[in-house]
């Protein structure tokens, strides 16, 4: 784990004397940044000795509640665990009204115990090391969609797309609309500036398949940890810039039942030690390593789906003819399948994994995808015939479409336990089981609309 050296902090603070506060955060198993706001005088000591964080910080539900069954609460006395700054993560937050910086932390593998076993970044690090040991060097990029919403609900108590610069609220899909992007120019200008300040490789912006929905692609990286670090920082950045503009950036998988959902498409290939793409081929289907990787993803999908679709809402995204996948399918240059091999030059050959919602934790999604690729390559699996045409039609093995099935599959998966480590597997399962029970115990609008007068 390449933790940062104290000189990084010394140089940054000398260069930015105006910065008085620094946000420090760690990414929890749900993908949520949690941490503290420090004064600049506290920063150097953290680089030298680490920052104590309570063990419970990596055992919380999505609502921030302790999950006692994780073993990170009372039985360890909510112990302090040492987290250290990641190299290159001390960055300005240009969306703040006062000069503020941020630092991303990770648990120290030893001094961070007992919470270190629940750090999702450490999980991805171990999976990557296992691939490297077999001469495989993964290359990845994350591509997340989000809705830009008004901070106020509409008269029916529903979230609504943000007002455009011309004073109109979008109500049409207008996918790939350039006028829609023009209307978002003040937000997008600030967003791209913030990405530049933080070194996040933001590229193409697209008006997506719903009013107020946007996608900005991130460049692929030969360092998978760096790629996923950039993904979680990008998500934090988008929300910060949106708030500066009086808006809300929503990465919820399916915020509107009648509109397209937010996906997180994960692009993956394998390189050798010299950086050569091992998936590269003049054949549109790529090399045997590519198809074996797809077969591994297909074979382990039920076990890992909870990491790709972690919440109750995640499963509302899977609808036919919605550009979200619904079956174990793959194809070439085909957006109706779960595992897509995009077209393009031979050297760019890779797989686009289209199952994750934008609410998934990028570290855990990447870990499951890479471990699945490794599984398929080791066992030389075959994915079967590629789908040609409409992947929503025909007889295909469908994905689990409910949260409880995915949770149960995950809990009993020996493969997932071996990939994540027994402790992380247990902790994550306990967190999600607690969330499921709490979610199902709540009574709200849908219950009343369906059953209040007719049950």
mmCIF file of C-alpha atoms in Angstrom, residues 27-423:
data_model
loop_
_atom_site.group_PDB
_atom_site.id
_atom_site.type_symbol
_atom_site.label_atom_id
_atom_site.label_comp_id
_atom_site.label_asym_id
_atom_site.label_seq_id
_atom_site.Cartn_x
_atom_site.Cartn_y
_atom_site.Cartn_z
ATOM 1 C CA UNK A 27 -14.439 5.014 1.630
ATOM 2 C CA UNK A 28 -16.654 2.620 3.586
ATOM 3 C CA UNK A 29 -18.028 -0.708 2.266
ATOM 4 C CA UNK A 30 -21.086 1.103 0.860
ATOM 5 C CA UNK A 31 -18.829 3.417 -1.133
ATOM 6 C CA UNK A 32 -19.681 6.394 1.082
ATOM 7 C CA UNK A 33 -16.859 8.802 2.050
ATOM 8 C CA UNK A 34 -16.711 9.221 5.830
ATOM 9 C CA UNK A 35 -14.224 11.255 7.810
ATOM 10 C CA UNK A 36 -13.445 14.583 9.471
ATOM 11 C CA UNK A 37 -12.550 18.205 8.788
ATOM 12 C CA UNK A 38 -9.076 18.991 10.145
ATOM 13 C CA UNK A 39 -7.203 22.222 10.682
ATOM 14 C CA UNK A 40 -3.980 22.584 8.673
ATOM 15 C CA UNK A 41 -1.850 22.219 11.831
ATOM 16 C CA UNK A 42 -3.127 18.633 12.211
ATOM 17 C CA UNK A 43 -2.177 17.482 8.718
ATOM 18 C CA UNK A 44 1.585 16.832 9.000
ATOM 19 C CA UNK A 45 1.174 14.691 12.118
ATOM 20 C CA UNK A 46 -1.330 12.522 10.238
ATOM 21 C CA UNK A 47 1.242 11.877 7.501
ATOM 22 C CA UNK A 48 3.820 10.936 10.126
ATOM 23 C CA UNK A 49 1.723 8.837 12.490
ATOM 24 C CA UNK A 50 -1.614 8.197 10.839
ATOM 25 C CA UNK A 51 -5.047 9.330 11.918
ATOM 26 C CA UNK A 52 -7.073 7.307 14.429
ATOM 27 C CA UNK A 53 -10.558 6.503 13.170
ATOM 28 C CA UNK A 54 -13.148 4.468 15.098
ATOM 29 C CA UNK A 55 -13.544 0.844 14.045
ATOM 30 C CA UNK A 56 -17.257 1.448 13.517
ATOM 31 C CA UNK A 57 -16.588 3.803 10.593
ATOM 32 C CA UNK A 58 -16.268 0.778 8.268
ATOM 33 C CA UNK A 59 -19.227 -1.106 9.703
ATOM 34 C CA UNK A 60 -22.110 1.298 9.060
ATOM 35 C CA UNK A 61 -25.310 0.996 7.062
ATOM 36 C CA UNK A 62 -25.993 3.331 4.162
ATOM 37 C CA UNK A 63 -27.894 5.489 6.690
ATOM 38 C CA UNK A 64 -24.893 5.675 9.012
ATOM 39 C CA UNK A 65 -26.111 3.306 11.716
ATOM 40 C CA UNK A 66 -23.852 0.884 13.591
ATOM 41 C CA UNK A 67 -24.228 -2.784 12.696
ATOM 42 C CA UNK A 68 -23.348 -4.618 15.877
ATOM 43 C CA UNK A 69 -23.066 -8.014 14.174
ATOM 44 C CA UNK A 70 -20.030 -6.841 12.191
ATOM 45 C CA UNK A 71 -17.864 -7.248 15.293
ATOM 46 C CA UNK A 72 -16.593 -3.678 14.877
ATOM 47 C CA UNK A 73 -18.686 -2.099 17.630
ATOM 48 C CA UNK A 74 -18.951 -3.200 21.263
ATOM 49 C CA UNK A 75 -16.814 -6.325 21.285
ATOM 50 C CA UNK A 76 -13.762 -4.313 20.194
ATOM 51 C CA UNK A 77 -14.733 -1.236 22.212
ATOM 52 C CA UNK A 78 -15.119 0.876 19.055
ATOM 53 C CA UNK A 79 -11.325 0.867 18.930
ATOM 54 C CA UNK A 80 -9.220 3.532 17.264
ATOM 55 C CA UNK A 81 -7.674 2.233 14.033
ATOM 56 C CA UNK A 82 -4.829 3.958 12.225
ATOM 57 C CA UNK A 83 -5.554 5.249 8.721
ATOM 58 C CA UNK A 84 -2.896 6.879 6.549
ATOM 59 C CA UNK A 85 -3.037 9.285 3.573
ATOM 60 C CA UNK A 86 -2.889 7.818 0.088
ATOM 61 C CA UNK A 87 -0.135 9.056 -2.151
ATOM 62 C CA UNK A 88 -1.241 11.927 -4.379
ATOM 63 C CA UNK A 89 -4.602 12.395 -2.653
ATOM 64 C CA UNK A 90 -3.876 15.795 -1.035
ATOM 65 C CA UNK A 91 -5.849 18.008 -3.420
ATOM 66 C CA UNK A 92 -7.744 21.290 -3.456
ATOM 67 C CA UNK A 93 -11.548 21.292 -3.382
ATOM 68 C CA UNK A 94 -12.247 24.158 -5.788
ATOM 69 C CA UNK A 95 -15.994 24.048 -5.188
ATOM 70 C CA UNK A 96 -15.652 25.163 -1.548
ATOM 71 C CA UNK A 97 -16.454 28.764 -0.590
ATOM 72 C CA UNK A 98 -13.352 28.856 1.638
ATOM 73 C CA UNK A 99 -9.941 27.443 0.572
ATOM 74 C CA UNK A 100 -10.163 23.765 1.539
ATOM 75 C CA UNK A 101 -8.222 20.655 0.611
ATOM 76 C CA UNK A 102 -8.998 16.941 0.849
ATOM 77 C CA UNK A 103 -7.033 13.795 1.646
ATOM 78 C CA UNK A 104 -8.159 10.245 1.040
ATOM 79 C CA UNK A 105 -7.183 7.722 3.695
ATOM 80 C CA UNK A 106 -6.942 3.950 3.803
ATOM 81 C CA UNK A 107 -6.548 1.679 6.795
ATOM 82 C CA UNK A 108 -3.045 0.480 7.576
ATOM 83 C CA UNK A 109 -3.073 -3.321 7.113
ATOM 84 C CA UNK A 110 -1.659 -3.858 10.625
ATOM 85 C CA UNK A 111 -2.105 -0.643 12.641
ATOM 86 C CA UNK A 112 -5.605 -0.247 11.213
ATOM 87 C CA UNK A 113 -6.915 -3.418 12.782
ATOM 88 C CA UNK A 114 -9.627 -4.465 13.482
ATOM 89 C CA UNK A 115 -11.222 -2.150 10.895
ATOM 90 C CA UNK A 116 -8.577 -2.860 8.240
ATOM 91 C CA UNK A 117 -10.351 -6.094 7.256
ATOM 92 C CA UNK A 118 -13.376 -3.992 6.223
ATOM 93 C CA UNK A 119 -11.488 -1.528 4.011
ATOM 94 C CA UNK A 120 -12.752 -2.102 0.431
ATOM 95 C CA UNK A 121 -9.609 -0.585 -1.102
ATOM 96 C CA UNK A 122 -7.475 -3.259 0.558
ATOM 97 C CA UNK A 123 -9.763 -5.906 -0.968
ATOM 98 C CA UNK A 124 -9.122 -4.565 -4.483
ATOM 99 C CA UNK A 125 -5.399 -4.372 -3.767
ATOM 100 C CA UNK A 126 -5.270 -8.090 -2.905
ATOM 101 C CA UNK A 127 -7.238 -9.101 -6.007
ATOM 102 C CA UNK A 128 -4.904 -7.057 -8.213
ATOM 103 C CA UNK A 129 -1.822 -8.592 -6.588
ATOM 104 C CA UNK A 130 -3.153 -12.102 -7.324
ATOM 105 C CA UNK A 131 -3.512 -11.210 -11.015
ATOM 106 C CA UNK A 132 -0.034 -9.674 -11.093
ATOM 107 C CA UNK A 133 1.408 -12.880 -9.661
ATOM 108 C CA UNK A 134 0.120 -14.675 -12.793
ATOM 109 C CA UNK A 135 1.588 -12.058 -15.126
ATOM 110 C CA UNK A 136 -1.731 -10.252 -15.671
ATOM 111 C CA UNK A 137 -1.969 -6.478 -15.223
ATOM 112 C CA UNK A 138 -5.560 -5.201 -15.365
ATOM 113 C CA UNK A 139 -6.497 -1.939 -17.049
ATOM 114 C CA UNK A 140 -9.792 -0.323 -16.014
ATOM 115 C CA UNK A 141 -12.003 2.730 -16.223
ATOM 116 C CA UNK A 142 -15.339 3.570 -14.593
ATOM 117 C CA UNK A 143 -18.110 5.390 -16.450
ATOM 118 C CA UNK A 144 -20.873 6.724 -14.197
ATOM 119 C CA UNK A 145 -24.220 8.287 -15.046
ATOM 120 C CA UNK A 146 -25.991 10.724 -12.736
ATOM 121 C CA UNK A 147 -29.046 12.954 -12.597
ATOM 122 C CA UNK A 148 -28.682 16.667 -11.989
ATOM 123 C CA UNK A 149 -31.624 17.537 -9.765
ATOM 124 C CA UNK A 150 -33.174 20.517 -8.090
ATOM 125 C CA UNK A 151 -32.561 20.593 -4.343
ATOM 126 C CA UNK A 152 -36.304 21.181 -3.902
ATOM 127 C CA UNK A 153 -38.939 18.517 -4.516
ATOM 128 C CA UNK A 154 -41.914 19.142 -6.786
ATOM 129 C CA UNK A 155 -45.461 19.717 -5.514
ATOM 130 C CA UNK A 156 -45.991 15.944 -5.279
ATOM 131 C CA UNK A 157 -42.950 15.481 -3.064
ATOM 132 C CA UNK A 158 -40.853 13.942 -5.868
ATOM 133 C CA UNK A 159 -37.324 14.878 -6.933
ATOM 134 C CA UNK A 160 -37.219 16.864 -10.162
ATOM 135 C CA UNK A 161 -34.629 17.676 -12.845
ATOM 136 C CA UNK A 162 -32.669 20.861 -12.274
ATOM 137 C CA UNK A 163 -33.744 24.088 -13.940
ATOM 138 C CA UNK A 164 -31.749 24.847 -17.078
ATOM 139 C CA UNK A 165 -29.877 28.078 -17.723
ATOM 140 C CA UNK A 166 -32.758 29.298 -19.942
ATOM 141 C CA UNK A 167 -35.208 28.983 -17.033
ATOM 142 C CA UNK A 168 -36.907 25.811 -18.288
ATOM 143 C CA UNK A 169 -37.019 22.487 -16.522
ATOM 144 C CA UNK A 170 -36.181 19.587 -18.912
ATOM 145 C CA UNK A 171 -38.997 17.127 -19.527
ATOM 146 C CA UNK A 172 -37.804 15.356 -22.692
ATOM 147 C CA UNK A 173 -35.191 12.635 -23.043
ATOM 148 C CA UNK A 174 -33.154 14.250 -25.849
ATOM 149 C CA UNK A 175 -30.380 11.664 -25.638
ATOM 150 C CA UNK A 176 -27.090 13.023 -27.065
ATOM 151 C CA UNK A 177 -28.678 16.485 -27.241
ATOM 152 C CA UNK A 178 -26.023 19.185 -27.589
ATOM 153 C CA UNK A 179 -28.438 21.980 -26.626
ATOM 154 C CA UNK A 180 -29.037 20.183 -23.318
ATOM 155 C CA UNK A 181 -25.287 20.202 -22.623
ATOM 156 C CA UNK A 182 -25.112 23.882 -23.554
ATOM 157 C CA UNK A 183 -27.812 24.624 -20.988
ATOM 158 C CA UNK A 184 -25.590 23.006 -18.346
ATOM 159 C CA UNK A 185 -22.497 24.973 -19.336
ATOM 160 C CA UNK A 186 -21.954 26.844 -16.022
ATOM 161 C CA UNK A 187 -22.091 23.556 -14.107
ATOM 162 C CA UNK A 188 -19.999 21.658 -16.651
ATOM 163 C CA UNK A 189 -17.374 24.416 -16.791
ATOM 164 C CA UNK A 190 -16.934 24.236 -13.025
ATOM 165 C CA UNK A 191 -16.978 20.443 -13.126
ATOM 166 C CA UNK A 192 -14.228 20.178 -15.728
ATOM 167 C CA UNK A 193 -12.185 22.824 -13.890
ATOM 168 C CA UNK A 194 -12.484 20.894 -10.635
ATOM 169 C CA UNK A 195 -11.463 17.679 -12.398
ATOM 170 C CA UNK A 196 -8.426 19.453 -13.846
ATOM 171 C CA UNK A 197 -7.445 20.781 -10.408
ATOM 172 C CA UNK A 198 -7.723 17.291 -8.919
ATOM 173 C CA UNK A 199 -6.042 15.514 -11.826
ATOM 174 C CA UNK A 200 -9.143 13.458 -12.641
ATOM 175 C CA UNK A 201 -9.138 12.496 -16.357
ATOM 176 C CA UNK A 202 -12.684 13.601 -17.257
ATOM 177 C CA UNK A 203 -13.352 13.334 -20.970
ATOM 178 C CA UNK A 204 -16.552 13.195 -23.057
ATOM 179 C CA UNK A 205 -19.793 14.635 -21.662
ATOM 180 C CA UNK A 206 -23.102 13.187 -22.886
ATOM 181 C CA UNK A 207 -26.733 14.124 -22.348
ATOM 182 C CA UNK A 208 -28.057 10.691 -21.446
ATOM 183 C CA UNK A 209 -31.319 8.789 -21.883
ATOM 184 C CA UNK A 210 -33.473 10.847 -19.482
ATOM 185 C CA UNK A 211 -34.186 14.524 -18.728
ATOM 186 C CA UNK A 212 -31.392 15.934 -16.586
ATOM 187 C CA UNK A 213 -29.224 12.807 -16.879
ATOM 188 C CA UNK A 214 -25.521 13.267 -17.643
ATOM 189 C CA UNK A 215 -22.541 11.002 -18.208
ATOM 190 C CA UNK A 216 -18.886 12.029 -18.276
ATOM 191 C CA UNK A 217 -16.358 9.354 -19.151
ATOM 192 C CA UNK A 218 -13.104 8.831 -17.264
ATOM 193 C CA UNK A 219 -9.927 7.736 -19.002
ATOM 194 C CA UNK A 220 -8.683 4.164 -18.496
ATOM 195 C CA UNK A 221 -5.711 3.562 -16.210
ATOM 196 C CA UNK A 222 -3.041 0.877 -16.123
ATOM 197 C CA UNK A 223 -3.137 1.216 -12.320
ATOM 198 C CA UNK A 224 -6.526 -0.170 -11.232
ATOM 199 C CA UNK A 225 -6.316 1.266 -7.727
ATOM 200 C CA UNK A 226 -5.673 4.699 -9.210
ATOM 201 C CA UNK A 227 -8.614 4.281 -11.599
ATOM 202 C CA UNK A 228 -11.004 3.466 -8.762
ATOM 203 C CA UNK A 229 -9.512 6.192 -6.531
ATOM 204 C CA UNK A 230 -10.349 8.621 -9.313
ATOM 205 C CA UNK A 231 -13.860 7.187 -9.608
ATOM 206 C CA UNK A 232 -14.690 7.731 -5.925
ATOM 207 C CA UNK A 233 -13.085 11.188 -5.930
ATOM 208 C CA UNK A 234 -14.976 12.077 -9.096
ATOM 209 C CA UNK A 235 -18.248 11.146 -7.432
ATOM 210 C CA UNK A 236 -17.367 13.319 -4.425
ATOM 211 C CA UNK A 237 -16.381 16.150 -6.771
ATOM 212 C CA UNK A 238 -19.583 16.005 -8.832
ATOM 213 C CA UNK A 239 -21.702 16.241 -5.704
ATOM 214 C CA UNK A 240 -19.619 19.145 -4.387
ATOM 215 C CA UNK A 241 -19.783 21.137 -7.638
ATOM 216 C CA UNK A 242 -23.524 20.488 -7.931
ATOM 217 C CA UNK A 243 -24.103 21.771 -4.385
ATOM 218 C CA UNK A 244 -22.115 24.920 -5.218
ATOM 219 C CA UNK A 245 -24.638 25.573 -8.017
ATOM 220 C CA UNK A 246 -27.614 24.945 -5.720
ATOM 221 C CA UNK A 247 -28.215 21.531 -7.311
ATOM 222 C CA UNK A 248 -28.073 17.882 -6.282
ATOM 223 C CA UNK A 249 -26.121 15.225 -8.175
ATOM 224 C CA UNK A 250 -27.921 11.898 -7.807
ATOM 225 C CA UNK A 251 -26.114 8.601 -8.435
ATOM 226 C CA UNK A 252 -29.069 6.516 -7.234
ATOM 227 C CA UNK A 253 -29.549 3.540 -9.567
ATOM 228 C CA UNK A 254 -33.220 4.219 -10.372
ATOM 229 C CA UNK A 255 -34.507 7.555 -9.033
ATOM 230 C CA UNK A 256 -37.484 7.622 -11.429
ATOM 231 C CA UNK A 257 -39.539 4.553 -12.297
ATOM 232 C CA UNK A 258 -40.531 5.817 -15.735
ATOM 233 C CA UNK A 259 -37.034 6.962 -16.775
ATOM 234 C CA UNK A 260 -33.693 5.304 -17.442
ATOM 235 C CA UNK A 261 -31.544 4.450 -14.458
ATOM 236 C CA UNK A 262 -27.968 5.376 -13.591
ATOM 237 C CA UNK A 263 -25.397 2.755 -14.517
ATOM 238 C CA UNK A 264 -21.699 2.457 -13.802
ATOM 239 C CA UNK A 265 -20.120 0.780 -16.801
ATOM 240 C CA UNK A 266 -16.769 -0.793 -15.964
ATOM 241 C CA UNK A 267 -14.250 -1.124 -18.794
ATOM 242 C CA UNK A 268 -11.610 -3.813 -18.333
ATOM 243 C CA UNK A 269 -8.747 -5.416 -20.218
ATOM 244 C CA UNK A 270 -5.579 -7.285 -19.287
ATOM 245 C CA UNK A 271 -2.030 -6.231 -20.138
ATOM 246 C CA UNK A 272 1.324 -7.937 -19.780
ATOM 247 C CA UNK A 273 4.190 -6.500 -17.717
ATOM 248 C CA UNK A 274 5.191 -4.293 -20.664
ATOM 249 C CA UNK A 275 1.706 -2.805 -21.019
ATOM 250 C CA UNK A 276 0.676 -4.752 -24.124
ATOM 251 C CA UNK A 277 -3.062 -5.430 -24.346
ATOM 252 C CA UNK A 278 -3.592 -9.183 -24.017
ATOM 253 C CA UNK A 279 -7.165 -8.779 -25.337
ATOM 254 C CA UNK A 280 -5.980 -7.087 -28.549
ATOM 255 C CA UNK A 281 -6.972 -8.875 -31.740
ATOM 256 C CA UNK A 282 -8.087 -8.103 -35.265
ATOM 257 C CA UNK A 283 -11.034 -10.376 -34.493
ATOM 258 C CA UNK A 284 -13.975 -8.304 -33.118
ATOM 259 C CA UNK A 285 -14.376 -10.912 -30.369
ATOM 260 C CA UNK A 286 -10.832 -10.415 -29.125
ATOM 261 C CA UNK A 287 -8.406 -13.065 -27.890
ATOM 262 C CA UNK A 288 -9.185 -16.273 -25.956
ATOM 263 C CA UNK A 289 -8.181 -14.392 -22.770
ATOM 264 C CA UNK A 290 -10.957 -11.893 -23.441
ATOM 265 C CA UNK A 291 -13.667 -14.501 -23.970
ATOM 266 C CA UNK A 292 -12.415 -16.519 -20.993
ATOM 267 C CA UNK A 293 -12.712 -13.368 -18.876
ATOM 268 C CA UNK A 294 -16.298 -12.869 -20.006
ATOM 269 C CA UNK A 295 -17.033 -16.510 -19.203
ATOM 270 C CA UNK A 296 -15.623 -15.993 -15.715
ATOM 271 C CA UNK A 297 -17.866 -12.960 -15.197
ATOM 272 C CA UNK A 298 -20.866 -14.977 -16.323
ATOM 273 C CA UNK A 299 -20.014 -17.967 -14.122
ATOM 274 C CA UNK A 300 -19.678 -15.873 -10.945
ATOM 275 C CA UNK A 301 -22.421 -13.336 -11.577
ATOM 276 C CA UNK A 302 -24.972 -14.609 -9.058
ATOM 277 C CA UNK A 303 -22.324 -14.743 -6.316
ATOM 278 C CA UNK A 304 -21.142 -11.187 -6.952
ATOM 279 C CA UNK A 305 -24.323 -9.366 -7.943
ATOM 280 C CA UNK A 306 -24.775 -7.853 -4.468
ATOM 281 C CA UNK A 307 -21.547 -5.907 -5.048
ATOM 282 C CA UNK A 308 -22.802 -4.640 -8.411
ATOM 283 C CA UNK A 309 -26.340 -3.932 -7.141
ATOM 284 C CA UNK A 310 -25.967 -3.256 -3.417
ATOM 285 C CA UNK A 311 -29.308 -1.640 -2.560
ATOM 286 C CA UNK A 312 -33.031 -2.310 -2.822
ATOM 287 C CA UNK A 313 -33.354 0.425 -5.434
ATOM 288 C CA UNK A 314 -30.525 -1.063 -7.529
ATOM 289 C CA UNK A 315 -32.808 -3.787 -8.882
ATOM 290 C CA UNK A 316 -35.445 -1.399 -10.214
ATOM 291 C CA UNK A 317 -32.959 -0.538 -12.972
ATOM 292 C CA UNK A 318 -33.238 -3.942 -14.671
ATOM 293 C CA UNK A 319 -36.002 -3.517 -17.219
ATOM 294 C CA UNK A 320 -36.244 -4.791 -20.774
ATOM 295 C CA UNK A 321 -35.416 -2.336 -23.562
ATOM 296 C CA UNK A 322 -34.006 0.155 -21.052
ATOM 297 C CA UNK A 323 -30.288 -0.090 -21.954
ATOM 298 C CA UNK A 324 -29.791 -1.903 -18.649
ATOM 299 C CA UNK A 325 -28.971 -5.615 -18.995
ATOM 300 C CA UNK A 326 -31.374 -8.308 -17.829
ATOM 301 C CA UNK A 327 -29.594 -11.568 -18.691
ATOM 302 C CA UNK A 328 -26.256 -13.400 -18.774
ATOM 303 C CA UNK A 329 -25.387 -12.325 -22.291
ATOM 304 C CA UNK A 330 -22.406 -11.023 -24.203
ATOM 305 C CA UNK A 331 -21.881 -9.603 -27.638
ATOM 306 C CA UNK A 332 -19.760 -7.438 -29.898
ATOM 307 C CA UNK A 333 -20.695 -3.771 -30.375
ATOM 308 C CA UNK A 334 -24.070 -4.494 -28.776
ATOM 309 C CA UNK A 335 -25.611 -2.395 -25.966
ATOM 310 C CA UNK A 336 -28.417 -4.869 -25.242
ATOM 311 C CA UNK A 337 -26.101 -7.351 -23.470
ATOM 312 C CA UNK A 338 -24.469 -7.500 -20.044
ATOM 313 C CA UNK A 339 -20.895 -7.898 -21.284
ATOM 314 C CA UNK A 340 -20.130 -5.841 -24.369
ATOM 315 C CA UNK A 341 -16.995 -5.936 -26.493
ATOM 316 C CA UNK A 342 -16.914 -2.435 -28.015
ATOM 317 C CA UNK A 343 -15.825 -1.932 -31.596
ATOM 318 C CA UNK A 344 -12.705 -0.024 -32.525
ATOM 319 C CA UNK A 345 -9.051 -0.689 -33.342
ATOM 320 C CA UNK A 346 -7.565 -4.043 -32.363
ATOM 321 C CA UNK A 347 -5.283 -2.422 -29.773
ATOM 322 C CA UNK A 348 -8.305 -1.034 -27.898
ATOM 323 C CA UNK A 349 -10.095 -4.371 -27.473
ATOM 324 C CA UNK A 350 -11.677 -4.678 -24.013
ATOM 325 C CA UNK A 351 -14.884 -5.651 -22.191
ATOM 326 C CA UNK A 352 -17.553 -3.225 -20.998
ATOM 327 C CA UNK A 353 -19.254 -4.676 -17.906
ATOM 328 C CA UNK A 354 -22.733 -3.072 -17.929
ATOM 329 C CA UNK A 355 -24.393 -4.531 -14.825
ATOM 330 C CA UNK A 356 -23.337 -2.162 -12.025
ATOM 331 C CA UNK A 357 -25.562 0.650 -10.899
ATOM 332 C CA UNK A 358 -23.955 4.016 -10.193
ATOM 333 C CA UNK A 359 -24.678 3.293 -6.517
ATOM 334 C CA UNK A 360 -22.105 0.460 -6.405
ATOM 335 C CA UNK A 361 -18.801 0.821 -4.546
ATOM 336 C CA UNK A 362 -16.193 1.069 -7.358
ATOM 337 C CA UNK A 363 -13.528 -0.772 -5.324
ATOM 338 C CA UNK A 364 -15.752 -3.766 -4.648
ATOM 339 C CA UNK A 365 -17.252 -3.866 -8.144
ATOM 340 C CA UNK A 366 -13.753 -3.795 -9.651
ATOM 341 C CA UNK A 367 -12.529 -6.492 -7.248
ATOM 342 C CA UNK A 368 -15.401 -8.826 -8.177
ATOM 343 C CA UNK A 369 -14.975 -8.199 -11.912
ATOM 344 C CA UNK A 370 -11.217 -8.797 -11.874
ATOM 345 C CA UNK A 371 -11.497 -11.895 -9.700
ATOM 346 C CA UNK A 372 -14.124 -13.230 -12.117
ATOM 347 C CA UNK A 373 -11.818 -12.582 -15.087
ATOM 348 C CA UNK A 374 -9.036 -14.414 -13.246
ATOM 349 C CA UNK A 375 -11.396 -17.324 -12.556
ATOM 350 C CA UNK A 376 -12.366 -17.596 -16.228
ATOM 351 C CA UNK A 377 -8.764 -17.408 -17.425
ATOM 352 C CA UNK A 378 -7.474 -19.957 -14.914
ATOM 353 C CA UNK A 379 -10.184 -22.450 -15.829
ATOM 354 C CA UNK A 380 -10.241 -21.572 -19.552
ATOM 355 C CA UNK A 381 -14.007 -21.154 -19.527
ATOM 356 C CA UNK A 382 -16.132 -20.471 -22.586
ATOM 357 C CA UNK A 383 -18.950 -17.891 -22.643
ATOM 358 C CA UNK A 384 -20.862 -19.601 -25.422
ATOM 359 C CA UNK A 385 -22.100 -17.864 -28.537
ATOM 360 C CA UNK A 386 -22.154 -14.068 -28.708
ATOM 361 C CA UNK A 387 -25.571 -12.459 -29.028
ATOM 362 C CA UNK A 388 -26.281 -10.859 -32.377
ATOM 363 C CA UNK A 389 -29.130 -8.372 -32.488
ATOM 364 C CA UNK A 390 -31.613 -7.738 -29.682
ATOM 365 C CA UNK A 391 -30.315 -9.264 -26.447
ATOM 366 C CA UNK A 392 -33.644 -8.579 -24.748
ATOM 367 C CA UNK A 393 -35.293 -11.229 -26.919
ATOM 368 C CA UNK A 394 -34.817 -14.982 -26.898
ATOM 369 C CA UNK A 395 -34.149 -17.542 -24.185
ATOM 370 C CA UNK A 396 -31.325 -16.405 -21.902
ATOM 371 C CA UNK A 397 -30.491 -17.022 -18.252
ATOM 372 C CA UNK A 398 -31.795 -13.917 -16.520
ATOM 373 C CA UNK A 399 -30.148 -12.006 -13.697
ATOM 374 C CA UNK A 400 -31.538 -12.162 -10.159
ATOM 375 C CA UNK A 401 -33.949 -9.257 -10.028
ATOM 376 C CA UNK A 402 -34.414 -8.731 -6.302
ATOM 377 C CA UNK A 403 -32.239 -7.646 -3.416
ATOM 378 C CA UNK A 404 -32.937 -10.619 -1.136
ATOM 379 C CA UNK A 405 -31.909 -13.199 -3.770
ATOM 380 C CA UNK A 406 -28.643 -11.344 -4.382
ATOM 381 C CA UNK A 407 -28.018 -11.093 -0.636
ATOM 382 C CA UNK A 408 -28.644 -14.804 -0.049
ATOM 383 C CA UNK A 409 -26.455 -15.778 -3.010
ATOM 384 C CA UNK A 410 -23.665 -13.614 -1.628
ATOM 385 C CA UNK A 411 -23.979 -14.953 1.927
ATOM 386 C CA UNK A 412 -23.604 -18.580 0.878
ATOM 387 C CA UNK A 413 -20.910 -18.014 -1.768
ATOM 388 C CA UNK A 414 -17.648 -19.727 -0.956
ATOM 389 C CA UNK A 415 -16.105 -18.080 -4.010
ATOM 390 C CA UNK A 416 -16.943 -14.599 -2.753
ATOM 391 C CA UNK A 417 -15.547 -15.483 0.645
ATOM 392 C CA UNK A 418 -12.240 -16.504 -0.938
ATOM 393 C CA UNK A 419 -12.087 -13.343 -3.079
ATOM 394 C CA UNK A 420 -12.967 -10.816 -0.390
ATOM 395 C CA UNK A 421 -11.511 -12.608 2.625
ATOM 396 C CA UNK A 422 -13.663 -14.240 5.285
ATOM 397 C CA UNK A 423 -13.787 -11.159 7.529
#
